[in-house]
PDB file of N, CA and C in Angstrom:
ATOM      1  N   UNK A   1    -103.348 -70.680 -90.633  1.00 53.00           N
ATOM      2  CA  UNK A   1    -101.995 -70.391 -90.979  1.00 53.00           C
ATOM      3  C   UNK A   1    -101.921 -70.004 -92.452  1.00 53.00           C
ATOM      4  N   UNK A   2    -101.198 -68.968 -92.758  1.00 55.00           N
ATOM      5  CA  UNK A   2    -101.106 -68.422 -94.114  1.00 55.00           C
ATOM      6  C   UNK A   2     -99.818 -68.895 -94.784  1.00 55.00           C
ATOM      7  N   UNK A   3     -99.964 -69.463 -95.975  1.00 55.00           N
ATOM      8  CA  UNK A   3     -98.794 -69.879 -96.750  1.00 55.00           C
ATOM      9  C   UNK A   3     -98.608 -68.913 -97.918  1.00 55.00           C
ATOM     10  N   UNK A   4     -97.488 -68.300 -97.941  1.00 55.00           N
ATOM     11  CA  UNK A   4     -97.215 -67.359 -99.026  1.00 55.00           C
ATOM     12  C   UNK A   4     -96.736 -68.131-100.249  1.00 55.00           C
ATOM     13  N   UNK A   5     -97.300 -67.795-101.359  1.00 54.00           N
ATOM     14  CA  UNK A   5     -96.841 -68.422-102.592  1.00 54.00           C
ATOM     15  C   UNK A   5     -96.123 -67.389-103.437  1.00 54.00           C
ATOM     16  N   UNK A   6     -95.177 -67.841-104.133  1.00 56.00           N
ATOM     17  CA  UNK A   6     -94.401 -66.935-104.962  1.00 56.00           C
ATOM     18  C   UNK A   6     -94.770 -67.181-106.420  1.00 56.00           C
ATOM     19  N   UNK A   7     -95.171 -66.139-107.076  1.00 55.00           N
ATOM     20  CA  UNK A   7     -95.552 -66.242-108.486  1.00 55.00           C
ATOM     21  C   UNK A   7     -94.299 -66.144-109.328  1.00 55.00           C
ATOM     22  N   UNK A   8     -94.165 -67.069-110.209  1.00 55.00           N
ATOM     23  CA  UNK A   8     -93.017 -67.078-111.108  1.00 55.00           C
ATOM     24  C   UNK A   8     -93.343 -66.184-112.299  1.00 55.00           C
ATOM     25  N   UNK A   9     -92.597 -65.123-112.442  1.00 56.00           N
ATOM     26  CA  UNK A   9     -92.852 -64.231-113.575  1.00 56.00           C
ATOM     27  C   UNK A   9     -92.159 -64.766-114.813  1.00 56.00           C
ATOM     28  N   UNK A  10     -92.849 -64.661-115.912  1.00 56.00           N
ATOM     29  CA  UNK A  10     -92.274 -65.090-117.180  1.00 56.00           C
ATOM     30  C   UNK A  10     -91.731 -63.871-117.898  1.00 56.00           C
ATOM     31  N   UNK A  11     -90.473 -63.908-118.122  1.00 50.00           N
ATOM     32  CA  UNK A  11     -89.822 -62.798-118.806  1.00 50.00           C
ATOM     33  C   UNK A  11     -89.773 -63.140-120.282  1.00 50.00           C
ATOM     34  N   UNK A  12     -90.344 -62.277-121.120  1.00 54.00           N
ATOM     35  CA  UNK A  12     -90.309 -62.579-122.558  1.00 54.00           C
ATOM     36  C   UNK A  12     -88.873 -62.605-123.068  1.00 54.00           C
ATOM     37  N   UNK A  13     -88.619 -63.584-123.877  1.00 55.00           N
ATOM     38  CA  UNK A  13     -87.285 -63.716-124.450  1.00 55.00           C
ATOM     39  C   UNK A  13     -87.349 -63.217-125.889  1.00 55.00           C
ATOM     40  N   UNK A  14     -86.558 -62.230-126.176  1.00 58.00           N
ATOM     41  CA  UNK A  14     -86.531 -61.677-127.526  1.00 58.00           C
ATOM     42  C   UNK A  14     -85.201 -62.003-128.170  1.00 58.00           C
ATOM     43  N   UNK A  15     -85.278 -62.358-129.421  1.00 52.00           N
ATOM     44  CA  UNK A  15     -84.050 -62.627-130.159  1.00 52.00           C
ATOM     45  C   UNK A  15     -83.309 -61.317-130.353  1.00 52.00           C
ATOM     46  N   UNK A  16     -82.028 -61.391-130.279  1.00 65.00           N
ATOM     47  CA  UNK A  16     -81.226 -60.202-130.525  1.00 65.00           C
ATOM     48  C   UNK A  16     -81.361 -59.829-131.991  1.00 65.00           C
ATOM     49  N   UNK A  17     -81.228 -58.557-132.269  1.00 70.00           N
ATOM     50  CA  UNK A  17     -81.421 -58.058-133.636  1.00 70.00           C
ATOM     51  C   UNK A  17     -80.496 -58.763-134.621  1.00 70.00           C
ATOM     52  N   UNK A  18     -79.266 -58.965-134.241  1.00 68.00           N
ATOM     53  CA  UNK A  18     -78.333 -59.597-135.174  1.00 68.00           C
ATOM     54  C   UNK A  18     -78.667 -61.062-135.406  1.00 68.00           C
ATOM     55  N   UNK A  19     -79.268 -61.732-134.426  1.00 78.00           N
ATOM     56  CA  UNK A  19     -79.664 -63.124-134.608  1.00 78.00           C
ATOM     57  C   UNK A  19     -80.814 -63.239-135.602  1.00 78.00           C
ATOM     58  N   UNK A  20     -81.796 -62.347-135.480  1.00 87.00           N
ATOM     59  CA  UNK A  20     -82.930 -62.416-136.394  1.00 87.00           C
ATOM     60  C   UNK A  20     -82.528 -62.016-137.811  1.00 87.00           C
ATOM     61  N   UNK A  21     -81.626 -61.052-137.937  1.00 93.00           N
ATOM     62  CA  UNK A  21     -81.187 -60.669-139.280  1.00 93.00           C
ATOM     63  C   UNK A  21     -80.314 -61.768-139.883  1.00 93.00           C
ATOM     64  N   UNK A  22     -79.534 -62.460-139.064  1.00 94.00           N
ATOM     65  CA  UNK A  22     -78.730 -63.579-139.568  1.00 94.00           C
ATOM     66  C   UNK A  22     -79.639 -64.700-140.050  1.00 94.00           C
ATOM     67  N   UNK A  23     -80.715 -64.942-139.330  1.00 96.00           N
ATOM     68  CA  UNK A  23     -81.687 -65.955-139.745  1.00 96.00           C
ATOM     69  C   UNK A  23     -82.299 -65.567-141.081  1.00 96.00           C
ATOM     70  N   UNK A  24     -82.648 -64.321-141.240  1.00 96.00           N
ATOM     71  CA  UNK A  24     -83.269 -63.852-142.483  1.00 96.00           C
ATOM     72  C   UNK A  24     -82.317 -64.016-143.664  1.00 96.00           C
ATOM     73  N   UNK A  25     -81.062 -63.667-143.473  1.00 97.00           N
ATOM     74  CA  UNK A  25     -80.066 -63.803-144.539  1.00 97.00           C
ATOM     75  C   UNK A  25     -79.905 -65.276-144.910  1.00 97.00           C
ATOM     76  N   UNK A  26     -79.801 -66.136-143.899  1.00 97.00           N
ATOM     77  CA  UNK A  26     -79.653 -67.571-144.146  1.00 97.00           C
ATOM     78  C   UNK A  26     -80.884 -68.131-144.863  1.00 97.00           C
ATOM     79  N   UNK A  27     -82.069 -67.745-144.401  1.00 98.00           N
ATOM     80  CA  UNK A  27     -83.310 -68.250-144.996  1.00 98.00           C
ATOM     81  C   UNK A  27     -83.428 -67.810-146.456  1.00 98.00           C
ATOM     82  N   UNK A  28     -83.070 -66.586-146.758  1.00 97.00           N
ATOM     83  CA  UNK A  28     -83.131 -66.109-148.148  1.00 97.00           C
ATOM     84  C   UNK A  28     -82.164 -66.875-149.038  1.00 97.00           C
ATOM     85  N   UNK A  29     -80.973 -67.150-148.518  1.00 98.00           N
ATOM     86  CA  UNK A  29     -79.988 -67.922-149.278  1.00 98.00           C
ATOM     87  C   UNK A  29     -80.501 -69.332-149.533  1.00 98.00           C
ATOM     88  N   UNK A  30     -81.069 -69.950-148.502  1.00 98.00           N
ATOM     89  CA  UNK A  30     -81.597 -71.306-148.644  1.00 98.00           C
ATOM     90  C   UNK A  30     -82.807 -71.349-149.585  1.00 98.00           C
ATOM     91  N   UNK A  31     -83.682 -70.371-149.481  1.00 98.00           N
ATOM     92  CA  UNK A  31     -84.877 -70.337-150.334  1.00 98.00           C
ATOM     93  C   UNK A  31     -84.500 -70.213-151.809  1.00 98.00           C
ATOM     94  N   UNK A  32     -83.422 -69.509-152.067  1.00 97.00           N
ATOM     95  CA  UNK A  32     -82.988 -69.327-153.452  1.00 97.00           C
ATOM     96  C   UNK A  32     -82.388 -70.601-154.040  1.00 97.00           C
ATOM     97  N   UNK A  33     -82.005 -71.536-153.179  1.00 97.00           N
ATOM     98  CA  UNK A  33     -81.328 -72.745-153.665  1.00 97.00           C
ATOM     99  C   UNK A  33     -82.129 -74.023-153.409  1.00 97.00           C
ATOM    100  N   UNK A  34     -83.419 -73.897-153.137  1.00 98.00           N
ATOM    101  CA  UNK A  34     -84.249 -75.091-152.933  1.00 98.00           C
ATOM    102  C   UNK A  34     -84.349 -75.844-154.254  1.00 98.00           C
ATOM    103  N   UNK A  35     -84.021 -77.142-154.246  1.00 98.00           N
ATOM    104  CA  UNK A  35     -84.137 -77.924-155.486  1.00 98.00           C
ATOM    105  C   UNK A  35     -85.570 -77.891-156.024  1.00 98.00           C
ATOM    106  N   UNK A  36     -85.701 -77.922-157.339  1.00 98.00           N
ATOM    107  CA  UNK A  36     -87.017 -77.771-157.967  1.00 98.00           C
ATOM    108  C   UNK A  36     -88.008 -78.835-157.512  1.00 98.00           C
ATOM    109  N   UNK A  37     -87.552 -80.068-157.346  1.00 98.00           N
ATOM    110  CA  UNK A  37     -88.471 -81.129-156.912  1.00 98.00           C
ATOM    111  C   UNK A  37     -88.997 -80.872-155.498  1.00 98.00           C
ATOM    112  N   UNK A  38     -88.119 -80.405-154.610  1.00 98.00           N
ATOM    113  CA  UNK A  38     -88.548 -80.072-153.242  1.00 98.00           C
ATOM    114  C   UNK A  38     -89.454 -78.855-153.261  1.00 98.00           C
ATOM    115  N   UNK A  39     -89.111 -77.858-154.070  1.00 98.00           N
ATOM    116  CA  UNK A  39     -89.937 -76.654-154.188  1.00 98.00           C
ATOM    117  C   UNK A  39     -91.355 -77.021-154.640  1.00 98.00           C
ATOM    118  N   UNK A  40     -91.453 -77.914-155.623  1.00 98.00           N
ATOM    119  CA  UNK A  40     -92.766 -78.340-156.121  1.00 98.00           C
ATOM    120  C   UNK A  40     -93.562 -79.041-155.025  1.00 98.00           C
ATOM    121  N   UNK A  41     -92.891 -79.871-154.244  1.00 98.00           N
ATOM    122  CA  UNK A  41     -93.569 -80.566-153.135  1.00 98.00           C
ATOM    123  C   UNK A  41     -94.063 -79.573-152.090  1.00 98.00           C
ATOM    124  N   UNK A  42     -93.228 -78.610-151.769  1.00 98.00           N
ATOM    125  CA  UNK A  42     -93.606 -77.598-150.772  1.00 98.00           C
ATOM    126  C   UNK A  42     -94.801 -76.784-151.257  1.00 98.00           C
ATOM    127  N   UNK A  43     -94.747 -76.367-152.508  1.00 98.00           N
ATOM    128  CA  UNK A  43     -95.840 -75.560-153.054  1.00 98.00           C
ATOM    129  C   UNK A  43     -97.147 -76.344-153.111  1.00 98.00           C
ATOM    130  N   UNK A  44     -97.059 -77.628-153.404  1.00 98.00           N
ATOM    131  CA  UNK A  44     -98.262 -78.456-153.429  1.00 98.00           C
ATOM    132  C   UNK A  44     -98.856 -78.582-152.017  1.00 98.00           C
ATOM    133  N   UNK A  45     -98.008 -78.797-151.026  1.00 98.00           N
ATOM    134  CA  UNK A  45     -98.499 -78.864-149.643  1.00 98.00           C
ATOM    135  C   UNK A  45     -99.123 -77.527-149.226  1.00 98.00           C
ATOM    136  N   UNK A  46     -98.491 -76.446-149.594  1.00 98.00           N
ATOM    137  CA  UNK A  46     -99.032 -75.123-149.264  1.00 98.00           C
ATOM    138  C   UNK A  46    -100.365 -74.882-149.972  1.00 98.00           C
ATOM    139  N   UNK A  47    -100.465 -75.319-151.224  1.00 98.00           N
ATOM    140  CA  UNK A  47    -101.719 -75.171-151.968  1.00 98.00           C
ATOM    141  C   UNK A  47    -102.853 -75.915-151.266  1.00 98.00           C
ATOM    142  N   UNK A  48    -102.516 -77.042-150.638  1.00 98.00           N
ATOM    143  CA  UNK A  48    -103.498 -77.841-149.909  1.00 98.00           C
ATOM    144  C   UNK A  48    -103.764 -77.306-148.499  1.00 98.00           C
ATOM    145  N   UNK A  49    -103.087 -76.224-148.133  1.00 98.00           N
ATOM    146  CA  UNK A  49    -103.275 -75.652-146.801  1.00 98.00           C
ATOM    147  C   UNK A  49    -102.519 -76.395-145.714  1.00 98.00           C
ATOM    148  N   UNK A  50    -101.475 -77.110-146.084  1.00 98.00           N
ATOM    149  CA  UNK A  50    -100.721 -77.928-145.142  1.00 98.00           C
ATOM    150  C   UNK A  50     -99.344 -77.314-144.874  1.00 98.00           C
ATOM    151  N   UNK A  51     -99.346 -76.107-144.328  1.00 98.00           N
ATOM    152  CA  UNK A  51     -98.105 -75.367-144.097  1.00 98.00           C
ATOM    153  C   UNK A  51     -97.172 -76.104-143.140  1.00 98.00           C
ATOM    154  N   UNK A  52     -97.707 -76.664-142.073  1.00 98.00           N
ATOM    155  CA  UNK A  52     -96.870 -77.366-141.101  1.00 98.00           C
ATOM    156  C   UNK A  52     -96.194 -78.569-141.752  1.00 98.00           C
ATOM    157  N   UNK A  53     -96.934 -79.292-142.592  1.00 98.00           N
ATOM    158  CA  UNK A  53     -96.334 -80.422-143.301  1.00 98.00           C
ATOM    159  C   UNK A  53     -95.242 -79.950-144.258  1.00 98.00           C
ATOM    160  N   UNK A  54     -95.436 -78.808-144.882  1.00 98.00           N
ATOM    161  CA  UNK A  54     -94.412 -78.262-145.770  1.00 98.00           C
ATOM    162  C   UNK A  54     -93.147 -77.918-144.977  1.00 98.00           C
ATOM    163  N   UNK A  55     -93.321 -77.331-143.812  1.00 98.00           N
ATOM    164  CA  UNK A  55     -92.174 -76.985-142.961  1.00 98.00           C
ATOM    165  C   UNK A  55     -91.441 -78.254-142.519  1.00 98.00           C
ATOM    166  N   UNK A  56     -92.195 -79.258-142.096  1.00 98.00           N
ATOM    167  CA  UNK A  56     -91.583 -80.522-141.671  1.00 98.00           C
ATOM    168  C   UNK A  56     -90.887 -81.222-142.831  1.00 98.00           C
ATOM    169  N   UNK A  57     -91.481 -81.159-144.013  1.00 98.00           N
ATOM    170  CA  UNK A  57     -90.873 -81.768-145.199  1.00 98.00           C
ATOM    171  C   UNK A  57     -89.542 -81.101-145.512  1.00 98.00           C
ATOM    172  N   UNK A  58     -89.531 -79.772-145.483  1.00 98.00           N
ATOM    173  CA  UNK A  58     -88.284 -79.048-145.750  1.00 98.00           C
ATOM    174  C   UNK A  58     -87.235 -79.376-144.691  1.00 98.00           C
ATOM    175  N   UNK A  59     -87.637 -79.353-143.431  1.00 98.00           N
ATOM    176  CA  UNK A  59     -86.697 -79.633-142.335  1.00 98.00           C
ATOM    177  C   UNK A  59     -86.116 -81.037-142.459  1.00 98.00           C
ATOM    178  N   UNK A  60     -86.954 -81.986-142.802  1.00 98.00           N
ATOM    179  CA  UNK A  60     -86.503 -83.370-142.941  1.00 98.00           C
ATOM    180  C   UNK A  60     -85.544 -83.528-144.122  1.00 98.00           C
ATOM    181  N   UNK A  61     -85.851 -82.879-145.214  1.00 98.00           N
ATOM    182  CA  UNK A  61     -85.028 -83.004-146.426  1.00 98.00           C
ATOM    183  C   UNK A  61     -83.676 -82.310-146.292  1.00 98.00           C
ATOM    184  N   UNK A  62     -83.637 -81.245-145.499  1.00 98.00           N
ATOM    185  CA  UNK A  62     -82.423 -80.429-145.440  1.00 98.00           C
ATOM    186  C   UNK A  62     -81.697 -80.489-144.100  1.00 98.00           C
ATOM    187  N   UNK A  63     -82.330 -81.085-143.105  1.00 98.00           N
ATOM    188  CA  UNK A  63     -81.778 -81.162-141.736  1.00 98.00           C
ATOM    189  C   UNK A  63     -81.617 -79.781-141.105  1.00 98.00           C
ATOM    190  N   UNK A  64     -82.432 -78.844-141.534  1.00 98.00           N
ATOM    191  CA  UNK A  64     -82.457 -77.512-140.917  1.00 98.00           C
ATOM    192  C   UNK A  64     -83.397 -77.540-139.717  1.00 98.00           C
ATOM    193  N   UNK A  65     -83.218 -76.586-138.805  1.00 98.00           N
ATOM    194  CA  UNK A  65     -84.117 -76.491-137.658  1.00 98.00           C
ATOM    195  C   UNK A  65     -85.478 -75.954-138.112  1.00 98.00           C
ATOM    196  N   UNK A  66     -86.477 -76.108-137.265  1.00 98.00           N
ATOM    197  CA  UNK A  66     -87.837 -75.731-137.655  1.00 98.00           C
ATOM    198  C   UNK A  66     -88.015 -74.226-137.834  1.00 98.00           C
ATOM    199  N   UNK A  67     -87.298 -73.421-137.071  1.00 97.00           N
ATOM    200  CA  UNK A  67     -87.421 -71.963-137.207  1.00 97.00           C
ATOM    201  C   UNK A  67     -86.927 -71.526-138.587  1.00 97.00           C
ATOM    202  N   UNK A  68     -85.777 -72.021-138.971  1.00 98.00           N
ATOM    203  CA  UNK A  68     -85.238 -71.696-140.289  1.00 98.00           C
ATOM    204  C   UNK A  68     -86.130 -72.263-141.390  1.00 98.00           C
ATOM    205  N   UNK A  69     -86.581 -73.495-141.189  1.00 98.00           N
ATOM    206  CA  UNK A  69     -87.445 -74.142-142.186  1.00 98.00           C
ATOM    207  C   UNK A  69     -88.736 -73.364-142.388  1.00 98.00           C
ATOM    208  N   UNK A  70     -89.311 -72.873-141.302  1.00 98.00           N
ATOM    209  CA  UNK A  70     -90.547 -72.077-141.411  1.00 98.00           C
ATOM    210  C   UNK A  70     -90.311 -70.851-142.278  1.00 98.00           C
ATOM    211  N   UNK A  71     -89.222 -70.168-142.038  1.00 98.00           N
ATOM    212  CA  UNK A  71     -88.943 -68.940-142.793  1.00 98.00           C
ATOM    213  C   UNK A  71     -88.668 -69.246-144.264  1.00 98.00           C
ATOM    214  N   UNK A  72     -87.946 -70.332-144.532  1.00 98.00           N
ATOM    215  CA  UNK A  72     -87.671 -70.716-145.925  1.00 98.00           C
ATOM    216  C   UNK A  72     -88.974 -71.033-146.649  1.00 98.00           C
ATOM    217  N   UNK A  73     -89.847 -71.787-146.010  1.00 98.00           N
ATOM    218  CA  UNK A  73     -91.135 -72.138-146.634  1.00 98.00           C
ATOM    219  C   UNK A  73     -91.953 -70.873-146.897  1.00 98.00           C
ATOM    220  N   UNK A  74     -91.939 -69.941-145.964  1.00 98.00           N
ATOM    221  CA  UNK A  74     -92.656 -68.676-146.179  1.00 98.00           C
ATOM    222  C   UNK A  74     -92.083 -67.920-147.381  1.00 98.00           C
ATOM    223  N   UNK A  75     -90.779 -67.917-147.510  1.00 98.00           N
ATOM    224  CA  UNK A  75     -90.151 -67.227-148.640  1.00 98.00           C
ATOM    225  C   UNK A  75     -90.464 -67.925-149.962  1.00 98.00           C
ATOM    226  N   UNK A  76     -90.426 -69.242-149.974  1.00 98.00           N
ATOM    227  CA  UNK A  76     -90.770 -69.993-151.191  1.00 98.00           C
ATOM    228  C   UNK A  76     -92.205 -69.690-151.584  1.00 98.00           C
ATOM    229  N   UNK A  77     -93.101 -69.656-150.600  1.00 97.00           N
ATOM    230  CA  UNK A  77     -94.508 -69.357-150.878  1.00 97.00           C
ATOM    231  C   UNK A  77     -94.679 -67.949-151.452  1.00 97.00           C
ATOM    232  N   UNK A  78     -93.964 -66.992-150.889  1.00 97.00           N
ATOM    233  CA  UNK A  78     -94.116 -65.609-151.363  1.00 97.00           C
ATOM    234  C   UNK A  78     -93.530 -65.433-152.767  1.00 97.00           C
ATOM    235  N   UNK A  79     -92.513 -66.204-153.102  1.00 94.00           N
ATOM    236  CA  UNK A  79     -91.924 -66.123-154.444  1.00 94.00           C
ATOM    237  C   UNK A  79     -92.861 -66.670-155.518  1.00 94.00           C
ATOM    238  N   UNK A  80     -93.719 -67.608-155.106  1.00 90.00           N
ATOM    239  CA  UNK A  80     -94.580 -68.260-156.096  1.00 90.00           C
ATOM    240  C   UNK A  80     -95.857 -67.472-156.388  1.00 90.00           C
ATOM    241  N   UNK A  81     -96.121 -66.437-155.627  1.00 84.00           N
ATOM    242  CA  UNK A  81     -97.343 -65.648-155.831  1.00 84.00           C
ATOM    243  C   UNK A  81     -97.217 -64.694-156.964  1.00 84.00           C
TER     244      UNK A  81
END
């Protein structure tokens, strides 16, 4: 007896253009206003190669979501180069 199985297709979910641009605007605003003590902590973690810890530190300190926190940390890192 043959049992037919149905394959569940995964449809990629893409953020709408306005959502990603809104995130970028918010992240740039937040990156520009990171307190110096937090900025120093983030840069030290990044210098040690601990990017995930830097993202978690920012998220914990600011109560931002991880997606926004990741982008802010990336912007802080790029500003320091």
